[in-house]
Amino acid sequence: MTETVVVLDPISEDSVTRLRALLPPGLVLTHGTARGDDHLKEIIAGAEYAIAGQVGVSGEVLRAAPRLKLLHKWGVGVDNLDLDTARALGIRVARTTGSNAVPVAEFTLGLTLAALRCIAFGHAELKKGHWRTATAMPMQTFMLTGKTVGIIGFGAIGQAFARLLKGFGCTILYSKRTPLPAAEEAALGARFATLPEILAQADIITLNCPLTPETKNLIDKAALAAMKPTAVLVNAARGGVVVESDLVDALRARTIHAAAMDVYEIEPLPSDSPLLTLDNLVVTPHLAAIAADNFDKTVNQMFGNIACVARGEPVPERDLVV
């Protein structure tokens, strides 16, 4: 007897083919073709297992899935899943802990360099036929080498980013609930600091934390005002960590030097968003975790968890959410 795995996000046929090639025996795979709860309720109704990447999964959708045993996040952040309803319905929830740490860390580095050096601005202008040299840039550009970098959220992604920074000779400050042991700090070349210390001292601040009640709206008007006027903010975490209207004001007023964002309060980002009007902001459409050569690793971890449930076994503790 076969069971059904449904990918709730709309995905390409190439991705479908690659997923089916990795699918454990006894499972069949279907997938979404549109967005919105009505479509999600339709495709989840007959599934035993559901996978969600960026699509939001509401309680209403989960209540339309009487056969569902496991809701699996394709990634790490589970703020787009209604965990309370899943818990109430007895639906297990899992994620692929650590699977996207290196891709997101690399992307964070890319966003950092793009914002510091006006790479995105120069690219966009040259594609329009405008040769923008140093005298025509919207702001000064700076090197990453030797700067103080504050990493807010120092789990697998934050630590992978710290490792990438070693070659740049940066001073690395980090913030997390519980400081690491001294030996681990020394190995990473990082030092624990409070949020106020990071805001005041860092030249670059990266957000690599989950969206939780503690981190929601963490970077607001007051936080931005506490940063250096030459500081760069990079958000590859979740949109809700930053108050976007406050960031727009700070970038327009040059309260901070620049920013780069891969995630937003509303996704897809509306075409009339004021974020798209700023020449000192780099924007990308939630791409940080996407890397073709990390696909098999992540999917095998995810399918391994689904196979555990199919065999009547528990999900490994590190990946279990609910």
Short mmCIF file of C-alpha atoms in Angstrom, two decimals:
data_model
loop_
_atom_site.label_atom_id
_atom_site.label_comp_id
_atom_site.label_asym_id
_atom_site.label_seq_id
_atom_site.Cartn_x
_atom_site.Cartn_y
_atom_site.Cartn_z
CA MET A 1 0.00 0.00 0.00
CA THR A 2 1.43 3.36 -1.04
CA GLU A 3 1.20 6.61 0.88
CA THR A 4 1.22 10.14 -0.53
CA VAL A 5 3.73 12.92 0.02
CA VAL A 6 2.53 16.34 -1.15
CA VAL A 7 4.84 19.32 -1.66
CA LEU A 8 2.59 22.28 -0.92
CA ASP A 9 4.72 24.88 -2.69
CA PRO A 10 4.47 25.28 -6.46
CA ILE A 11 7.69 23.73 -7.81
CA SER A 12 9.26 23.21 -11.21
CA GLU A 13 9.00 19.97 -13.16
CA ASP A 14 12.77 19.61 -12.87
CA SER A 15 12.45 19.68 -9.08
CA VAL A 16 9.60 17.16 -9.21
CA THR A 17 11.76 14.78 -11.25
CA ARG A 18 14.67 15.11 -8.83
CA LEU A 19 12.40 14.59 -5.82
CA ARG A 20 10.82 11.47 -7.27
CA ALA A 21 14.27 10.01 -7.97
CA LEU A 22 15.05 10.26 -4.24
CA LEU A 23 11.64 9.15 -2.93
CA PRO A 24 11.74 6.13 -0.60
CA PRO A 25 9.85 2.98 -1.65
CA GLY A 26 6.15 2.88 -0.84
CA LEU A 27 5.62 6.62 -1.35
CA VAL A 28 4.20 8.65 -4.22
CA LEU A 29 4.67 12.39 -4.67
CA THR A 30 2.31 15.15 -5.73
CA HIS A 31 2.80 18.92 -5.58
CA GLY A 32 1.14 22.29 -5.58
CA THR A 33 0.55 24.32 -8.71
CA ALA A 34 -0.86 27.51 -7.18
CA ARG A 35 -0.95 29.54 -3.99
CA GLY A 36 -3.79 30.10 -1.55
CA ASP A 37 -5.57 28.04 1.09
CA ASP A 38 -8.26 26.72 -1.25
CA HIS A 39 -5.66 25.01 -3.42
CA LEU A 40 -3.68 23.77 -0.41
CA LYS A 41 -6.79 22.22 1.16
CA GLU A 42 -7.52 20.41 -2.08
CA ILE A 43 -4.06 18.89 -2.52
CA ILE A 44 -3.44 18.03 1.15
CA ALA A 45 -6.76 16.25 1.67
CA GLY A 46 -5.54 12.79 0.66
CA ALA A 47 -1.93 13.02 1.83
CA GLU A 48 -0.21 11.25 4.71
CA TYR A 49 2.82 13.55 4.55
CA ALA A 50 3.08 17.22 3.56
CA ILE A 51 6.16 19.32 2.82
CA ALA A 52 6.16 23.10 3.05
CA GLY A 53 8.96 25.43 2.05
CA GLN A 54 7.93 29.07 1.91
CA VAL A 55 4.17 28.60 1.64
CA GLY A 56 2.12 29.34 4.75
CA VAL A 57 0.24 26.40 6.24
CA SER A 58 -2.74 27.56 8.29
CA GLY A 59 -4.86 25.70 10.77
CA GLU A 60 -7.66 25.65 8.22
CA VAL A 61 -5.42 23.81 5.77
CA LEU A 62 -4.33 21.29 8.41
CA ARG A 63 -7.94 20.58 9.39
CA ALA A 64 -8.59 19.63 5.76
CA ALA A 65 -6.02 16.81 6.00
CA PRO A 66 -7.59 13.94 8.00
CA ARG A 67 -4.88 11.45 6.96
CA LEU A 68 -1.88 13.66 7.64
CA LYS A 69 0.77 12.13 9.90
CA LEU A 70 3.66 14.53 9.40
CA LEU A 71 4.09 18.12 8.24
CA HIS A 72 7.69 18.66 7.21
CA LYS A 73 9.43 21.99 6.72
CA TRP A 74 11.74 22.10 3.69
CA GLY A 75 14.32 24.11 5.59
CA VAL A 76 14.56 25.25 9.19
CA GLY A 77 12.29 28.17 10.10
CA VAL A 78 8.80 26.99 11.05
CA ASP A 79 7.13 30.37 11.57
CA ASN A 80 5.01 29.75 8.44
CA LEU A 81 3.41 26.66 10.00
CA ASP A 82 0.49 26.66 12.46
CA LEU A 83 2.19 24.60 15.15
CA ASP A 84 -0.62 24.97 17.68
CA THR A 85 -3.17 23.43 15.33
CA ALA A 86 -0.75 20.67 14.33
CA ARG A 87 -0.23 19.85 17.99
CA ALA A 88 -3.97 19.86 18.68
CA LEU A 89 -4.62 17.54 15.74
CA GLY A 90 -1.80 15.16 16.65
CA ILE A 91 0.16 15.94 13.48
CA ARG A 92 3.91 15.70 13.94
CA VAL A 93 6.06 18.53 12.59
CA ALA A 94 9.70 18.22 11.57
CA ARG A 95 12.39 20.24 9.83
CA THR A 96 15.78 19.72 8.20
CA THR A 97 17.99 21.09 10.96
CA GLY A 98 21.36 22.28 9.69
CA SER A 99 20.67 21.29 6.09
CA ASN A 100 20.85 24.79 4.65
CA ALA A 101 23.48 26.27 6.98
CA VAL A 102 26.27 26.53 4.41
CA PRO A 103 24.13 27.83 1.51
CA VAL A 104 22.54 30.51 3.71
CA ALA A 105 25.90 31.47 5.23
CA GLU A 106 27.42 31.83 1.76
CA PHE A 107 24.45 33.90 0.63
CA THR A 108 24.78 36.11 3.71
CA LEU A 109 28.40 36.73 2.74
CA GLY A 110 27.30 37.54 -0.80
CA LEU A 111 24.68 40.02 0.40
CA THR A 112 27.24 41.61 2.71
CA LEU A 113 29.74 42.18 -0.08
CA ALA A 114 27.03 43.36 -2.48
CA ALA A 115 25.85 45.99 0.00
CA LEU A 116 29.35 47.13 1.02
CA ARG A 117 30.66 47.49 -2.52
CA CYS A 118 27.54 48.66 -4.46
CA ILE A 119 27.73 45.51 -6.58
CA ALA A 120 23.98 45.25 -7.15
CA PHE A 121 23.65 48.96 -7.96
CA GLY A 122 26.54 48.86 -10.41
CA HIS A 123 25.15 45.76 -12.08
CA ALA A 124 21.64 47.19 -12.46
CA GLU A 125 22.91 50.50 -13.82
CA LEU A 126 25.29 48.93 -16.34
CA LYS A 127 22.49 46.69 -17.62
CA LYS A 128 20.62 49.94 -18.34
CA GLY A 129 23.65 51.22 -20.25
CA HIS A 130 24.85 53.58 -17.51
CA TRP A 131 28.60 53.51 -16.72
CA ARG A 132 28.59 54.45 -13.04
CA THR A 133 32.13 55.02 -11.79
CA ALA A 134 33.16 56.01 -8.26
CA THR A 135 31.93 59.58 -8.67
CA ALA A 136 28.44 58.44 -9.70
CA MET A 137 27.77 55.87 -6.99
CA PRO A 138 24.94 56.58 -4.52
CA MET A 139 27.29 56.13 -1.55
CA GLN A 140 30.84 55.33 -0.55
CA THR A 141 31.94 51.71 -0.73
CA PHE A 142 33.84 49.82 1.97
CA MET A 143 35.88 46.63 2.31
CA LEU A 144 34.81 43.76 4.53
CA THR A 145 38.40 43.05 5.59
CA GLY A 146 39.15 44.12 9.15
CA LYS A 147 35.58 45.11 10.01
CA THR A 148 33.63 44.23 13.14
CA VAL A 149 30.76 41.89 12.25
CA GLY A 150 27.87 41.28 14.64
CA ILE A 151 25.97 38.05 14.06
CA ILE A 152 22.53 37.95 15.68
CA GLY A 153 21.55 34.29 15.90
CA PHE A 154 24.50 31.94 16.28
CA GLY A 155 23.15 28.51 15.45
CA ALA A 156 24.33 26.41 12.53
CA ILE A 157 23.95 29.26 10.01
CA GLY A 158 25.56 31.95 12.15
CA GLN A 159 28.49 29.69 12.98
CA ALA A 160 28.95 28.71 9.32
CA PHE A 161 29.02 32.42 8.44
CA ALA A 162 31.64 33.04 11.14
CA ARG A 163 33.85 30.36 9.56
CA LEU A 164 33.56 32.07 6.18
CA LEU A 165 34.66 35.38 7.73
CA LYS A 166 37.96 34.01 8.98
CA GLY A 167 39.79 34.91 5.80
CA PHE A 168 38.68 38.54 6.07
CA GLY A 169 40.34 39.22 9.42
CA CYS A 170 37.09 40.40 10.98
CA THR A 171 36.33 40.88 14.64
CA ILE A 172 33.28 38.68 15.18
CA LEU A 173 30.68 39.37 17.84
CA TYR A 174 27.68 37.10 18.27
CA SER A 175 24.40 37.09 20.15
CA LYS A 176 22.41 34.03 21.20
CA ARG A 177 20.39 32.91 24.22
CA THR A 178 23.22 30.87 25.73
CA PRO A 179 26.89 31.73 25.10
CA LEU A 180 29.08 29.00 23.64
CA PRO A 181 31.82 27.36 25.71
CA ALA A 182 35.11 29.25 25.54
CA ALA A 183 36.77 26.54 23.44
CA GLU A 184 34.04 26.74 20.78
CA GLU A 185 34.26 30.54 20.72
CA ALA A 186 38.01 30.31 20.24
CA ALA A 187 37.65 27.80 17.39
CA LEU A 188 35.21 30.12 15.62
CA GLY A 189 37.13 33.29 16.43
CA ALA A 190 33.99 34.83 17.89
CA ARG A 191 33.07 36.60 21.12
CA PHE A 192 29.68 36.74 22.84
CA ALA A 193 28.15 40.23 23.08
CA THR A 194 24.81 41.68 24.11
CA LEU A 195 22.49 43.13 21.50
CA PRO A 196 23.21 46.73 22.58
CA GLU A 197 26.96 46.03 22.29
CA ILE A 198 26.54 44.64 18.79
CA LEU A 199 24.36 47.55 17.67
CA ALA A 200 26.91 50.07 18.94
CA GLN A 201 30.12 48.37 17.81
CA ALA A 202 29.46 46.43 14.60
CA ASP A 203 30.21 47.69 11.12
CA ILE A 204 28.10 44.90 9.64
CA ILE A 205 25.15 43.29 11.45
CA THR A 206 23.72 40.07 10.05
CA LEU A 207 20.45 38.51 11.14
CA ASN A 208 20.64 34.71 11.19
CA CYS A 209 18.04 34.00 13.88
CA PRO A 210 14.61 32.35 13.75
CA LEU A 211 11.44 34.42 13.94
CA THR A 212 10.12 34.00 17.48
CA PRO A 213 8.17 36.24 19.88
CA GLU A 214 11.58 37.40 21.19
CA THR A 215 12.98 38.31 17.77
CA LYS A 216 9.85 39.73 16.12
CA ASN A 217 10.45 43.43 15.32
CA LEU A 218 13.87 43.16 16.96
CA ILE A 219 15.38 45.69 14.57
CA ASP A 220 13.16 48.73 14.90
CA LYS A 221 13.66 52.50 14.88
CA ALA A 222 15.50 52.47 18.21
CA ALA A 223 17.82 49.64 17.17
CA LEU A 224 18.63 51.32 13.86
CA ALA A 225 19.35 54.61 15.64
CA ALA A 226 21.80 52.77 17.93
CA MET A 227 23.85 51.52 14.97
CA LYS A 228 26.82 53.31 13.44
CA PRO A 229 25.95 55.67 10.57
CA THR A 230 28.40 53.62 8.47
CA ALA A 231 26.79 50.29 9.45
CA VAL A 232 25.32 47.76 7.04
CA LEU A 233 22.40 45.53 8.02
CA VAL A 234 21.95 42.13 6.32
CA ASN A 235 18.78 40.08 6.80
CA ALA A 236 18.75 36.48 5.56
CA ALA A 237 16.65 35.29 8.52
CA ARG A 238 12.96 36.24 8.44
CA GLY A 239 11.22 39.42 7.37
CA GLY A 240 9.42 39.90 10.68
CA VAL A 241 12.69 40.41 12.54
CA VAL A 242 12.96 43.88 10.97
CA VAL A 243 10.33 46.63 11.06
CA GLU A 244 10.44 47.43 7.35
CA SER A 245 8.92 50.92 7.60
CA ASP A 246 11.58 51.86 10.16
CA LEU A 247 14.31 50.46 7.90
CA VAL A 248 13.02 52.46 4.93
CA ASP A 249 13.14 55.64 7.02
CA ALA A 250 16.65 54.85 8.29
CA LEU A 251 18.01 54.17 4.81
CA ARG A 252 16.43 57.28 3.33
CA ALA A 253 17.79 59.43 6.15
CA ARG A 254 21.18 57.66 5.99
CA THR A 255 20.80 56.78 9.68
CA ILE A 256 22.63 53.64 8.58
CA HIS A 257 24.77 53.30 5.49
CA ALA A 258 23.11 50.42 3.64
CA ALA A 259 21.23 47.15 3.96
CA ALA A 260 20.60 43.90 2.14
CA MET A 261 17.50 41.72 2.45
CA ASP A 262 16.45 38.30 1.21
CA VAL A 263 13.29 38.02 3.34
CA TYR A 264 10.29 40.28 3.93
CA GLU A 265 7.24 40.85 6.11
CA ILE A 266 5.04 39.97 3.11
CA GLU A 267 6.21 37.46 0.51
CA PRO A 268 6.22 37.72 -2.43
CA LEU A 269 7.30 41.33 -1.90
CA PRO A 270 4.61 43.66 -3.34
CA SER A 271 5.72 45.47 -6.49
CA ASP A 272 4.86 48.83 -4.91
CA SER A 273 6.96 48.24 -1.79
CA PRO A 274 9.02 51.31 -0.82
CA LEU A 275 11.95 48.95 -0.30
CA LEU A 276 12.26 48.80 -4.08
CA THR A 277 12.85 52.56 -4.33
CA LEU A 278 16.08 52.68 -2.28
CA ASP A 279 19.51 52.91 -3.90
CA ASN A 280 21.30 51.81 -0.72
CA LEU A 281 19.36 48.55 -0.33
CA VAL A 282 20.11 45.21 -2.01
CA VAL A 283 17.04 42.98 -2.41
CA THR A 284 16.72 39.32 -3.44
CA PRO A 285 13.60 37.09 -3.52
CA HIS A 286 14.19 34.62 -0.64
CA LEU A 287 16.99 32.74 -2.41
CA ALA A 288 19.46 32.11 0.41
CA ALA A 289 18.72 28.42 1.00
CA ILE A 290 18.48 27.50 -2.68
CA ALA A 291 21.56 25.74 -4.06
CA ALA A 292 21.36 22.95 -6.63
CA ASP A 293 24.30 21.09 -5.13
CA ASN A 294 22.66 21.07 -1.68
CA PHE A 295 19.35 19.66 -2.99
CA ASP A 296 20.01 15.94 -2.53
CA LYS A 297 21.45 16.38 0.97
CA THR A 298 18.42 18.31 2.20
CA VAL A 299 15.84 16.12 0.49
CA ASN A 300 17.43 12.90 1.75
CA GLN A 301 17.29 14.25 5.31
CA MET A 302 13.63 15.21 4.82
CA PHE A 303 12.64 11.95 3.16
CA GLY A 304 14.54 10.04 5.86
CA ASN A 305 12.31 11.61 8.49
CA ILE A 306 9.19 10.78 6.48
CA ALA A 307 10.40 7.18 6.10
CA CYS A 308 10.82 6.96 9.88
CA VAL A 309 7.18 7.90 10.41
CA ALA A 310 6.09 5.51 7.63
CA ARG A 311 7.84 2.69 9.52
CA GLY A 312 6.21 3.70 12.79
CA GLU A 313 9.45 5.09 14.20
CA PRO A 314 10.01 8.48 15.87
CA VAL A 315 11.48 11.43 14.00
CA PRO A 316 15.11 12.00 15.08
CA GLU A 317 15.17 14.38 18.02
CA ARG A 318 17.22 17.09 16.30
CA ASP A 319 14.60 17.48 13.54
CA LEU A 320 11.45 17.09 15.63
CA VAL A 321 9.47 20.30 16.22
CA VAL A 322 6.08 19.01 17.43
#
